Short mmCIF file of C-alpha atoms (C1' of nucleotides) in Angstrom, two decimals:
data_model
loop_
_atom_site.label_atom_id
_atom_site.label_comp_id
_atom_site.label_asym_id
_atom_site.label_seq_id
_atom_site.Cartn_x
_atom_site.Cartn_y
_atom_site.Cartn_z
CA MET A 1 -0.03 0.02 -0.02
CA VAL A 2 1.68 3.21 -1.19
CA THR A 3 -1.14 5.47 0.40
CA LYS A 4 -1.16 5.43 4.19
CA GLU A 5 -4.24 4.13 5.96
CA LYS A 6 -6.64 6.79 6.82
CA ARG A 7 -7.63 7.14 10.55
CA ALA A 8 -10.85 5.40 11.52
CA ASP A 9 -12.80 8.48 11.94
CA ALA A 10 -11.82 9.97 8.65
CA GLN A 11 -12.95 6.74 7.03
CA ARG A 12 -16.23 7.08 8.72
CA ASN A 13 -16.76 10.85 7.62
CA ILE A 14 -15.75 9.86 4.08
CA ALA A 15 -18.44 7.20 3.83
CA ALA A 16 -21.01 9.62 5.49
CA ILE A 17 -20.16 12.18 2.89
CA VAL A 18 -20.52 9.89 -0.03
CA ASP A 19 -23.82 8.48 1.33
CA ALA A 20 -25.16 12.19 1.95
CA ALA A 21 -24.12 13.23 -1.37
CA ILE A 22 -25.87 10.30 -3.13
CA ASP A 23 -28.96 11.25 -1.11
CA CYS A 24 -28.66 15.01 -1.72
CA LEU A 25 -27.79 14.71 -5.45
CA SER A 26 -30.80 12.25 -5.98
CA ARG A 27 -33.13 14.98 -5.12
CA ASP A 28 -31.29 17.93 -6.78
CA PRO A 29 -28.40 17.43 -9.22
CA ASN A 30 -27.28 21.18 -8.31
CA ALA A 31 -27.05 20.41 -4.52
CA SER A 32 -24.04 22.49 -3.26
CA THR A 33 -20.96 21.19 -1.25
CA SER A 34 -22.63 23.06 1.76
CA GLU A 35 -25.73 21.06 1.69
CA ILE A 36 -24.03 17.69 1.05
CA ALA A 37 -21.61 18.48 4.17
CA LYS A 38 -24.53 19.46 6.38
CA ALA A 39 -26.37 16.32 5.52
CA ALA A 40 -23.34 14.41 6.19
CA GLY A 41 -23.14 16.03 9.74
CA VAL A 42 -19.82 17.31 8.86
CA GLY A 43 -18.22 20.65 8.25
CA ARG A 44 -17.65 21.98 4.79
CA VAL A 45 -13.79 22.09 5.52
CA THR A 46 -13.62 18.49 6.09
CA LEU A 47 -15.45 17.75 3.02
CA TYR A 48 -12.81 19.67 1.12
CA GLY A 49 -10.08 17.94 3.14
CA HIS A 50 -11.06 14.51 1.62
CA PHE A 51 -12.09 15.68 -1.79
CA PRO A 52 -10.09 18.46 -3.36
CA SER A 53 -12.85 19.72 -5.65
CA ARG A 54 -16.51 19.16 -6.35
CA ALA A 55 -15.67 17.21 -9.32
CA ASP A 56 -13.52 14.69 -7.29
CA LEU A 57 -16.38 14.33 -5.03
CA LEU A 58 -18.77 13.56 -7.78
CA ASP A 59 -16.33 11.20 -9.35
CA ALA A 60 -16.09 9.10 -6.09
CA VAL A 61 -19.83 9.30 -5.70
CA PHE A 62 -20.60 8.10 -9.18
CA LEU A 63 -18.11 5.30 -8.75
CA HIS A 64 -19.56 4.22 -5.59
CA ALA A 65 -22.95 4.07 -7.07
CA ILE A 66 -21.80 2.10 -10.15
CA GLU A 67 -20.09 -0.50 -7.92
CA GLY A 68 -23.31 -0.75 -5.71
CA GLY A 69 -25.22 -1.42 -9.09
CA GLU A 70 -22.75 -3.99 -10.38
CA ALA A 71 -23.19 -5.92 -7.09
CA ALA A 72 -26.83 -5.97 -7.61
CA LEU A 73 -26.83 -6.77 -11.13
CA GLY A 74 -24.20 -9.50 -10.89
CA GLN A 75 -26.78 -11.80 -9.12
CA VAL A 76 -29.18 -11.67 -11.80
CA ASP A 77 -29.53 -15.04 -13.55
CA LEU A 78 -28.95 -14.44 -17.30
CA THR A 79 -29.27 -18.03 -18.57
CA GLY A 80 -32.24 -19.68 -20.19
CA ASP A 81 -34.62 -17.99 -22.57
CA PRO A 82 -32.97 -14.55 -23.70
CA ARG A 83 -36.47 -12.98 -23.30
CA GLU A 84 -37.00 -14.11 -19.83
CA ALA A 85 -33.62 -13.37 -18.77
CA LEU A 86 -33.91 -9.77 -20.38
CA THR A 87 -37.16 -9.38 -18.23
CA ARG A 88 -35.23 -10.22 -15.13
CA LEU A 89 -32.38 -7.98 -15.86
CA ILE A 90 -34.86 -5.01 -16.80
CA GLU A 91 -36.65 -5.73 -13.42
CA SER A 92 -33.25 -5.09 -11.54
CA SER A 93 -31.76 -2.38 -13.77
CA TRP A 94 -34.95 -0.19 -13.64
CA HIS A 95 -34.62 0.27 -9.95
CA LEU A 96 -31.11 1.55 -10.30
CA VAL A 97 -31.99 3.75 -13.05
CA ASP A 98 -34.86 5.22 -11.20
CA ARG A 99 -32.80 5.84 -8.01
CA PHE A 100 -29.77 7.29 -9.81
CA ARG A 101 -31.23 9.22 -12.61
CA SER A 102 -30.70 12.44 -11.06
CA LEU A 103 -27.26 11.80 -10.06
CA LEU A 104 -26.44 11.08 -13.66
CA VAL A 105 -27.50 14.65 -14.47
CA ALA A 106 -25.21 15.98 -11.82
CA ALA A 107 -22.24 13.90 -13.19
CA GLN A 108 -22.95 15.05 -16.66
CA ASP A 109 -21.94 18.49 -16.40
CA ALA A 110 -19.12 17.97 -13.68
CA LEU A 111 -17.24 15.10 -15.00
CA PRO A 112 -14.93 15.24 -18.04
CA PRO A 113 -16.76 14.00 -21.12
CA GLY A 114 -16.35 10.23 -21.78
CA ARG A 115 -15.79 9.72 -18.13
CA ILE A 116 -19.34 8.55 -17.47
CA ARG A 117 -19.33 6.08 -20.43
CA GLU A 118 -16.11 4.88 -19.08
CA LEU A 119 -17.56 3.97 -15.69
CA HIS A 120 -20.47 2.57 -17.37
CA ALA A 121 -18.43 0.04 -19.32
CA ASP A 122 -18.92 -3.01 -17.04
CA PRO A 123 -22.76 -2.72 -16.87
CA MET A 124 -22.82 -2.17 -20.64
CA VAL A 125 -21.04 -5.45 -21.58
CA ARG A 126 -23.55 -7.50 -19.43
CA VAL A 127 -26.58 -6.16 -21.44
CA GLU A 128 -24.57 -6.52 -24.83
CA ARG A 129 -23.70 -10.23 -24.06
CA LEU A 130 -27.25 -11.01 -23.50
CA ILE A 131 -28.47 -9.33 -26.62
CA GLU A 132 -25.84 -11.11 -28.66
CA ARG A 133 -27.02 -14.29 -27.41
CA GLY A 134 -30.67 -13.72 -28.10
CA ARG A 135 -29.47 -12.70 -31.63
CA ALA A 136 -27.59 -15.86 -32.11
CA GLU A 137 -30.65 -17.75 -31.02
CA GLY A 138 -32.95 -15.80 -33.42
CA VAL A 139 -35.29 -14.32 -30.72
CA PHE A 140 -33.95 -10.66 -31.08
CA ARG A 141 -33.45 -8.79 -34.09
CA THR A 142 -30.20 -8.46 -36.09
CA ASP A 143 -31.18 -5.57 -38.67
CA LEU A 144 -30.12 -3.04 -36.03
CA PRO A 145 -26.59 -2.58 -34.22
CA THR A 146 -26.33 -4.00 -30.78
CA SER A 147 -25.28 -0.62 -29.43
CA TRP A 148 -28.58 0.96 -30.58
CA LEU A 149 -30.65 -1.76 -28.85
CA VAL A 150 -28.79 -1.23 -25.75
CA GLY A 151 -29.40 2.59 -26.04
CA ALA A 152 -33.10 2.05 -26.71
CA MET A 153 -33.54 0.00 -23.58
CA HIS A 154 -31.69 2.71 -21.80
CA SER A 155 -33.99 5.38 -23.29
CA VAL A 156 -37.10 3.74 -22.36
CA MET A 157 -36.22 3.18 -18.78
CA HIS A 158 -35.19 7.00 -18.56
CA GLY A 159 -38.38 7.85 -20.26
CA ALA A 160 -40.27 5.85 -17.50
CA ALA A 161 -38.61 7.66 -14.84
CA ASP A 162 -39.60 11.05 -16.35
CA GLU A 163 -43.18 9.76 -16.62
CA ILE A 164 -43.26 8.90 -13.08
CA ASN A 165 -41.75 12.27 -12.23
CA ALA A 166 -44.76 13.97 -14.11
CA ASN A 167 -47.26 11.85 -12.25
CA ARG A 168 -48.46 10.12 -15.56
CA LEU A 169 -47.19 6.62 -14.44
CA THR A 170 -47.16 4.77 -11.14
CA PRO A 171 -43.85 3.20 -10.25
CA ASP A 172 -45.56 -0.41 -9.73
CA LYS A 173 -46.39 -0.53 -13.40
CA ALA A 174 -43.13 0.77 -14.67
CA ALA A 175 -41.36 -2.53 -15.07
CA THR A 176 -44.18 -4.24 -16.78
CA TYR A 177 -44.58 -1.40 -19.31
CA ILE A 178 -40.93 -1.27 -19.92
CA THR A 179 -40.47 -4.96 -20.47
CA ALA A 180 -43.66 -5.14 -22.85
CA THR A 181 -42.13 -2.15 -24.88
CA VAL A 182 -38.40 -3.55 -25.03
CA LEU A 183 -39.30 -7.20 -25.88
CA ALA A 184 -41.48 -5.95 -28.64
CA ALA A 185 -38.94 -3.52 -30.04
CA PHE A 186 -36.19 -6.20 -29.94
CA THR A 187 -38.43 -8.67 -31.81
CA PRO A 188 -36.93 -9.52 -35.36
CA PRO A 189 -39.07 -8.25 -38.30
CA GLY A 190 -41.53 -10.86 -39.62
CA LYS A 191 -41.79 -12.68 -36.10
CA PRO A 192 -44.62 -12.25 -33.89
CA VAL A 193 -44.28 -9.90 -30.69
CA PRO A 194 -44.37 -12.17 -27.50
CA ALA A 195 -47.56 -11.93 -25.45
CA SER A 196 -46.82 -10.67 -21.88
CA MET B 1 -55.21 45.54 -29.11
CA VAL B 2 -54.61 46.52 -25.39
CA THR B 3 -50.80 46.29 -25.79
CA LYS B 4 -49.48 49.13 -27.69
CA GLU B 5 -47.53 48.55 -30.89
CA LYS B 6 -44.06 48.16 -30.47
CA ARG B 7 -41.90 50.38 -32.58
CA ALA B 8 -40.18 48.82 -35.75
CA ASP B 9 -36.65 48.56 -34.49
CA ALA B 10 -37.82 47.21 -31.22
CA GLN B 11 -39.71 44.32 -32.95
CA ARG B 12 -36.61 43.67 -35.07
CA ASN B 13 -34.45 43.48 -32.02
CA ILE B 14 -36.98 41.12 -30.34
CA ALA B 15 -36.75 38.82 -33.21
CA ALA B 16 -33.09 38.96 -33.23
CA ILE B 17 -32.91 38.18 -29.77
CA VAL B 18 -35.09 35.17 -29.81
CA ASP B 19 -33.28 33.85 -32.89
CA ALA B 20 -29.95 34.29 -31.20
CA ALA B 21 -31.15 32.65 -28.08
CA ILE B 22 -32.23 29.61 -29.94
CA ASP B 23 -28.81 29.55 -31.65
CA CYS B 24 -26.87 30.01 -28.33
CA LEU B 25 -28.95 27.81 -26.09
CA SER B 26 -28.81 25.07 -28.87
CA ARG B 27 -25.07 24.88 -28.25
CA ASP B 28 -25.05 25.45 -24.43
CA PRO B 29 -28.22 25.24 -22.37
CA ASN B 30 -26.39 27.51 -19.79
CA ALA B 31 -25.61 30.37 -22.26
CA SER B 32 -25.75 33.49 -20.35
CA THR B 33 -27.89 36.60 -21.15
CA SER B 34 -24.63 38.36 -21.99
CA GLU B 35 -23.79 35.81 -24.66
CA ILE B 36 -27.23 36.01 -26.09
CA ALA B 37 -27.40 39.76 -26.37
CA LYS B 38 -23.94 39.66 -27.99
CA ALA B 39 -24.90 37.14 -30.43
CA ALA B 40 -28.07 39.17 -31.24
CA GLY B 41 -26.01 42.25 -31.98
CA VAL B 42 -27.70 44.03 -28.95
CA GLY B 43 -26.79 45.45 -25.79
CA ARG B 44 -27.64 43.39 -22.67
CA VAL B 45 -29.69 46.36 -21.13
CA THR B 46 -31.86 46.11 -24.45
CA LEU B 47 -32.52 42.55 -23.75
CA TYR B 48 -33.75 43.18 -20.18
CA GLY B 49 -35.86 45.86 -21.70
CA HIS B 50 -37.81 43.35 -23.51
CA PHE B 51 -37.65 40.35 -21.25
CA PRO B 52 -37.94 41.25 -17.60
CA SER B 53 -36.07 37.92 -16.57
CA ARG B 54 -34.06 35.11 -18.05
CA ALA B 55 -37.15 32.93 -17.27
CA ASP B 56 -39.41 35.24 -19.39
CA LEU B 57 -37.00 35.11 -22.25
CA LEU B 58 -36.82 31.27 -22.11
CA ASP B 59 -40.44 31.09 -22.19
CA ALA B 60 -40.74 33.29 -25.12
CA VAL B 61 -38.00 31.39 -27.10
CA PHE B 62 -39.47 27.86 -26.11
CA LEU B 63 -42.89 29.14 -27.39
CA HIS B 64 -41.37 30.33 -30.79
CA ALA B 65 -39.76 27.02 -31.24
CA ILE B 66 -42.87 24.93 -30.56
CA GLU B 67 -44.88 27.33 -32.88
CA GLY B 68 -42.15 26.60 -35.60
CA GLY B 69 -42.24 23.03 -35.09
CA GLU B 70 -46.05 22.93 -35.00
CA ALA B 71 -45.92 24.67 -38.40
CA ALA B 72 -43.76 21.96 -39.88
CA LEU B 73 -45.51 19.02 -38.39
CA GLY B 74 -48.96 20.47 -39.57
CA GLN B 75 -47.99 19.60 -43.21
CA VAL B 76 -47.39 16.00 -42.59
CA ASP B 77 -49.73 13.76 -44.11
CA LEU B 78 -51.48 11.58 -41.55
CA THR B 79 -54.01 9.74 -43.54
CA GLY B 80 -53.65 6.18 -44.96
CA ASP B 81 -51.86 3.29 -43.31
CA PRO B 82 -51.07 4.28 -39.66
CA ARG B 83 -47.62 2.66 -39.80
CA GLU B 84 -46.69 4.60 -42.94
CA ALA B 85 -48.24 7.89 -41.37
CA LEU B 86 -46.30 7.32 -38.14
CA THR B 87 -43.13 6.92 -40.22
CA ARG B 88 -43.60 10.31 -42.01
CA LEU B 89 -44.45 11.81 -38.57
CA ILE B 90 -41.15 10.54 -37.16
CA GLU B 91 -39.29 11.72 -40.00
CA SER B 92 -40.31 15.27 -39.43
CA SER B 93 -40.36 15.02 -35.68
CA TRP B 94 -37.02 13.79 -35.43
CA HIS B 95 -35.21 16.74 -36.93
CA LEU B 96 -37.22 19.03 -34.47
CA VAL B 97 -36.08 16.92 -31.48
CA ASP B 98 -32.46 16.90 -32.58
CA ARG B 99 -32.21 20.60 -33.20
CA PHE B 100 -34.12 21.60 -30.06
CA ARG B 101 -32.78 18.87 -27.60
CA SER B 102 -30.46 21.37 -25.78
CA LEU B 103 -32.98 24.06 -25.77
CA LEU B 104 -35.25 21.65 -23.83
CA VAL B 105 -32.60 21.13 -21.10
CA ALA B 106 -32.35 24.92 -20.80
CA ALA B 107 -36.07 25.29 -20.19
CA GLN B 108 -36.30 22.49 -17.79
CA ASP B 109 -34.39 24.16 -15.10
CA ALA B 110 -35.72 27.85 -15.77
CA LEU B 111 -39.30 27.23 -16.42
CA PRO B 112 -41.90 26.46 -13.72
CA PRO B 113 -42.77 22.62 -13.65
CA GLY B 114 -45.58 21.88 -15.88
CA ARG B 115 -44.90 24.64 -18.32
CA ILE B 116 -43.00 22.58 -20.67
CA ARG B 117 -45.82 19.99 -20.87
CA GLU B 118 -48.31 22.77 -21.34
CA LEU B 119 -46.55 24.06 -24.27
CA HIS B 120 -46.13 20.57 -25.78
CA ALA B 121 -49.93 20.04 -25.43
CA ASP B 122 -50.59 20.67 -29.32
CA PRO B 123 -47.92 18.48 -30.64
CA MET B 124 -48.92 15.81 -28.29
CA VAL B 125 -52.49 15.41 -29.41
CA ARG B 126 -51.33 15.09 -33.03
CA VAL B 127 -49.35 12.02 -32.10
CA GLU B 128 -51.94 10.63 -29.79
CA ARG B 129 -54.74 10.92 -32.49
CA LEU B 130 -52.60 9.00 -35.02
CA ILE B 131 -52.02 6.21 -32.40
CA GLU B 132 -55.59 6.00 -31.22
CA ARG B 133 -56.58 5.45 -35.00
CA GLY B 134 -53.77 2.83 -35.23
CA ARG B 135 -55.15 1.04 -32.28
CA ALA B 136 -58.81 1.29 -33.66
CA GLU B 137 -57.49 -0.29 -36.85
CA GLY B 138 -55.84 -3.13 -34.92
CA VAL B 139 -52.30 -2.38 -36.03
CA PHE B 140 -50.98 -0.63 -32.75
CA ARG B 141 -51.11 -2.43 -29.54
CA THR B 142 -53.91 -1.64 -27.08
CA ASP B 143 -52.21 -3.25 -24.04
CA LEU B 144 -50.47 -0.13 -22.88
CA PRO B 145 -51.92 3.27 -22.42
CA THR B 146 -51.61 5.65 -25.34
CA SER B 147 -49.66 8.16 -23.16
CA TRP B 148 -47.07 5.52 -22.43
CA LEU B 149 -46.57 4.96 -26.32
CA VAL B 150 -46.15 8.60 -26.82
CA GLY B 151 -43.53 8.76 -24.26
CA ALA B 152 -41.76 5.69 -25.40
CA MET B 153 -41.53 7.30 -28.92
CA HIS B 154 -40.19 10.61 -27.25
CA SER B 155 -37.66 8.66 -25.36
CA VAL B 156 -36.26 6.71 -28.34
CA MET B 157 -35.86 9.99 -30.39
CA HIS B 158 -33.91 11.65 -27.25
CA GLY B 159 -31.80 8.60 -26.99
CA ALA B 160 -30.92 8.81 -30.74
CA ALA B 161 -29.93 12.42 -30.18
CA ASP B 162 -27.65 11.19 -27.20
CA GLU B 163 -26.13 8.67 -29.35
CA ILE B 164 -25.29 10.98 -32.14
CA ASN B 165 -23.83 13.23 -29.54
CA ALA B 166 -21.55 10.57 -28.28
CA ASN B 167 -20.46 9.65 -31.96
CA ARG B 168 -22.00 6.28 -31.72
CA LEU B 169 -24.53 6.97 -34.44
CA THR B 170 -24.46 9.19 -37.82
CA PRO B 171 -27.43 11.50 -38.26
CA ASP B 172 -28.51 9.84 -41.59
CA LYS B 173 -29.30 6.56 -40.15
CA ALA B 174 -31.07 7.81 -36.94
CA ALA B 175 -34.54 8.22 -38.57
CA THR B 176 -34.43 4.68 -39.94
CA TYR B 177 -33.54 3.08 -36.74
CA ILE B 178 -36.08 5.11 -34.87
CA THR B 179 -38.96 4.13 -36.96
CA ALA B 180 -37.74 0.40 -37.12
CA THR B 181 -37.73 0.52 -33.21
CA VAL B 182 -40.85 2.30 -32.61
CA LEU B 183 -42.93 0.47 -35.20
CA ALA B 184 -41.98 -2.92 -33.63
CA ALA B 185 -42.60 -1.45 -30.07
CA PHE B 186 -46.11 -0.45 -31.13
CA THR B 187 -46.84 -3.89 -32.64
CA PRO B 188 -49.80 -5.76 -30.78
CA PRO B 189 -48.46 -8.92 -29.16
CA GLY B 190 -49.15 -11.91 -31.10
CA LYS B 191 -48.96 -10.10 -34.47
CA PRO B 192 -45.65 -9.95 -36.49
CA VAL B 193 -43.29 -7.00 -36.53
CA PRO B 194 -43.58 -5.24 -39.88
CA ALA B 195 -40.40 -5.71 -42.11
CA SER B 196 -38.69 -2.42 -43.05
"C1'" DA C 1 0.14 10.06 27.93
"C1'" DG C 2 1.82 11.99 23.96
"C1'" DT C 3 1.78 13.05 19.22
"C1'" DA C 4 0.08 13.04 14.88
"C1'" DA C 5 -4.18 13.04 12.39
"C1'" DC C 6 -8.34 15.12 12.00
"C1'" DT C 7 -12.27 18.26 12.60
"C1'" DC C 8 -14.64 22.70 13.10
"C1'" DG C 9 -16.68 27.39 12.35
"C1'" DA C 10 -15.92 31.68 10.76
"C1'" DA C 11 -14.11 34.36 7.79
"C1'" DC C 12 -11.93 35.43 3.45
"C1'" DA C 13 -11.10 35.89 -1.73
"C1'" DG C 14 -12.53 34.94 -6.36
"C1'" DT C 15 -15.76 33.93 -9.88
"C1'" DG C 16 -19.76 34.27 -12.69
"C1'" DG C 17 -24.09 34.96 -13.11
"C1'" DT C 18 -28.73 38.21 -12.67
"C1'" DG C 19 -30.99 42.38 -12.66
"C1'" DT C 20 -30.90 47.72 -12.15
"C1'" DT C 21 -29.59 52.46 -12.74
"C1'" DC C 22 -27.80 56.43 -15.00
"C1'" DG C 23 -27.24 59.69 -18.52
"C1'" DA C 24 -26.02 60.41 -23.50
"C1'" DC C 25 -27.55 59.40 -27.86
"C1'" DA C 26 -30.14 57.38 -31.94
"C1'" DA C 27 -34.19 56.26 -34.68
"C1'" DG C 28 -38.96 55.67 -35.62
"C1'" DA C 29 -43.86 57.94 -35.89
"C1'" DG C 30 -46.88 61.81 -36.70
"C1'" DC D 1 -39.27 68.81 -37.09
"C1'" DT D 2 -40.42 67.16 -32.69
"C1'" DC D 3 -41.31 64.11 -29.35
"C1'" DT D 4 -41.62 59.57 -27.84
"C1'" DT D 5 -39.61 55.26 -27.59
"C1'" DG D 6 -35.92 52.62 -27.81
"C1'" DT D 7 -30.76 51.80 -27.45
"C1'" DC D 8 -26.05 51.68 -25.51
"C1'" DG D 9 -21.99 51.10 -22.32
"C1'" DA D 10 -20.48 51.44 -18.12
"C1'" DA D 11 -21.08 50.81 -13.47
"C1'" DC D 12 -23.36 49.05 -9.46
"C1'" DA D 13 -25.60 45.97 -5.90
"C1'" DC D 14 -26.44 41.47 -5.16
"C1'" DC D 15 -26.29 36.58 -4.63
"C1'" DA D 16 -24.75 31.71 -4.58
"C1'" DC D 17 -21.09 28.91 -5.05
"C1'" DT D 18 -16.26 27.31 -4.87
"C1'" DG D 19 -12.12 26.63 -2.72
"C1'" DT D 20 -8.57 28.37 0.98
"C1'" DT D 21 -6.80 29.93 5.38
"C1'" DC D 22 -6.50 30.22 10.40
"C1'" DG D 23 -6.28 28.78 15.16
"C1'" DA D 24 -8.25 26.29 18.56
"C1'" DG D 25 -10.19 22.11 19.83
"C1'" DT D 26 -10.97 16.86 19.37
"C1'" DT D 27 -10.09 12.11 18.39
"C1'" DA D 28 -7.90 7.93 17.27
"C1'" DC D 29 -3.66 5.33 17.19
"C1'" DT D 30 0.90 3.18 19.93
#
DNA sequence: AGTAACTCGAACAGTGGTGTTCGACAAGAG
DNA sequence: CTCTTGTCGAACACCACTGTTCGAGTTACT
């Protein structure tokens, strides 16, 4: 270990700051460092002691969120019928998208361009693999690029979050609607859309 | 007319400001009033003379953009096969979404909540009508709410704009991908996805 | 117990925006 | 031609946020 071990209370505070930041930024992507520090029960100076700048903080927070999401998504069973596997994956992904949507906005204009996609790389390949397998088995369409299909799935989930935010959709129905829409969108031309 | 006629040069400047605002905000949603005034070839004071606050300016700009879009969309032929009509509508809508995407972001955190949806009302009903007709004719699915289908279509278009922005998609292919995806997503369960 | 690491609040400087005021000046309308 | 309306730049007050400094106090390691 090149970096010296931080003292116990310092580690505790860092964790508290990151947690508070996720909480605050989820409510308001423009939350100030003052708000976050206060929410963490910590002085603003302490925050800057651990994170040199707001951008550094956001990077750490985003990384933490991604790692948490990865852990959840890693437990999803992706074997068997690709359509059923995708349904399970959407069910899990959806909650993450819904929770961290606002945080993504905060990251978008604070982190250097490309950094977000870089951190999203691992979750991405999981979806890509599943889609590739579905295409090989003939249940997903091959007339559109895989990257487009991944993007479309993301778009629909983000759209659902917006609809909820506007009170035009209740959270309990979201997952059902999303899977119905995505499964249809992924169906190869000429083949029938699977019944829910 | 209750409001007195503005002088000719004032009207000219107002138009110039609105045009410049659309231009600047399309590049950067956080463009300042100084930038906009400069781009309009006008003093900052003049801008505030016509628009009491930044929010008022944004409202006017957004309204102007919507009206322009409405004019373009009004000329689209929505008769005949609903799927072909939807294809034509997407083709036209897509260019608008792509151009005004950034402006929407600017409006989102400057206009009061609900105001954006309020201004989008007219374009909305056009899409809703077409979808309703497609459902009645049995070519669009009825197992999901119309409002959800409208939202999904919007989401996919916005997603396409993001993909272009990240250099993962070229603008010429966008319309094709979007229509292929949306038409599949709108297909009733059990019925075959239309071939492109 | 002693020392190094950490925390805290208050205060400061710097930045970048919004909205206003002033007085001189230009341009359209009648 | 005259008068109203509009324009302009510079300067100002204001606000919210970022990031830093200071000195005094507190907490954890050994």
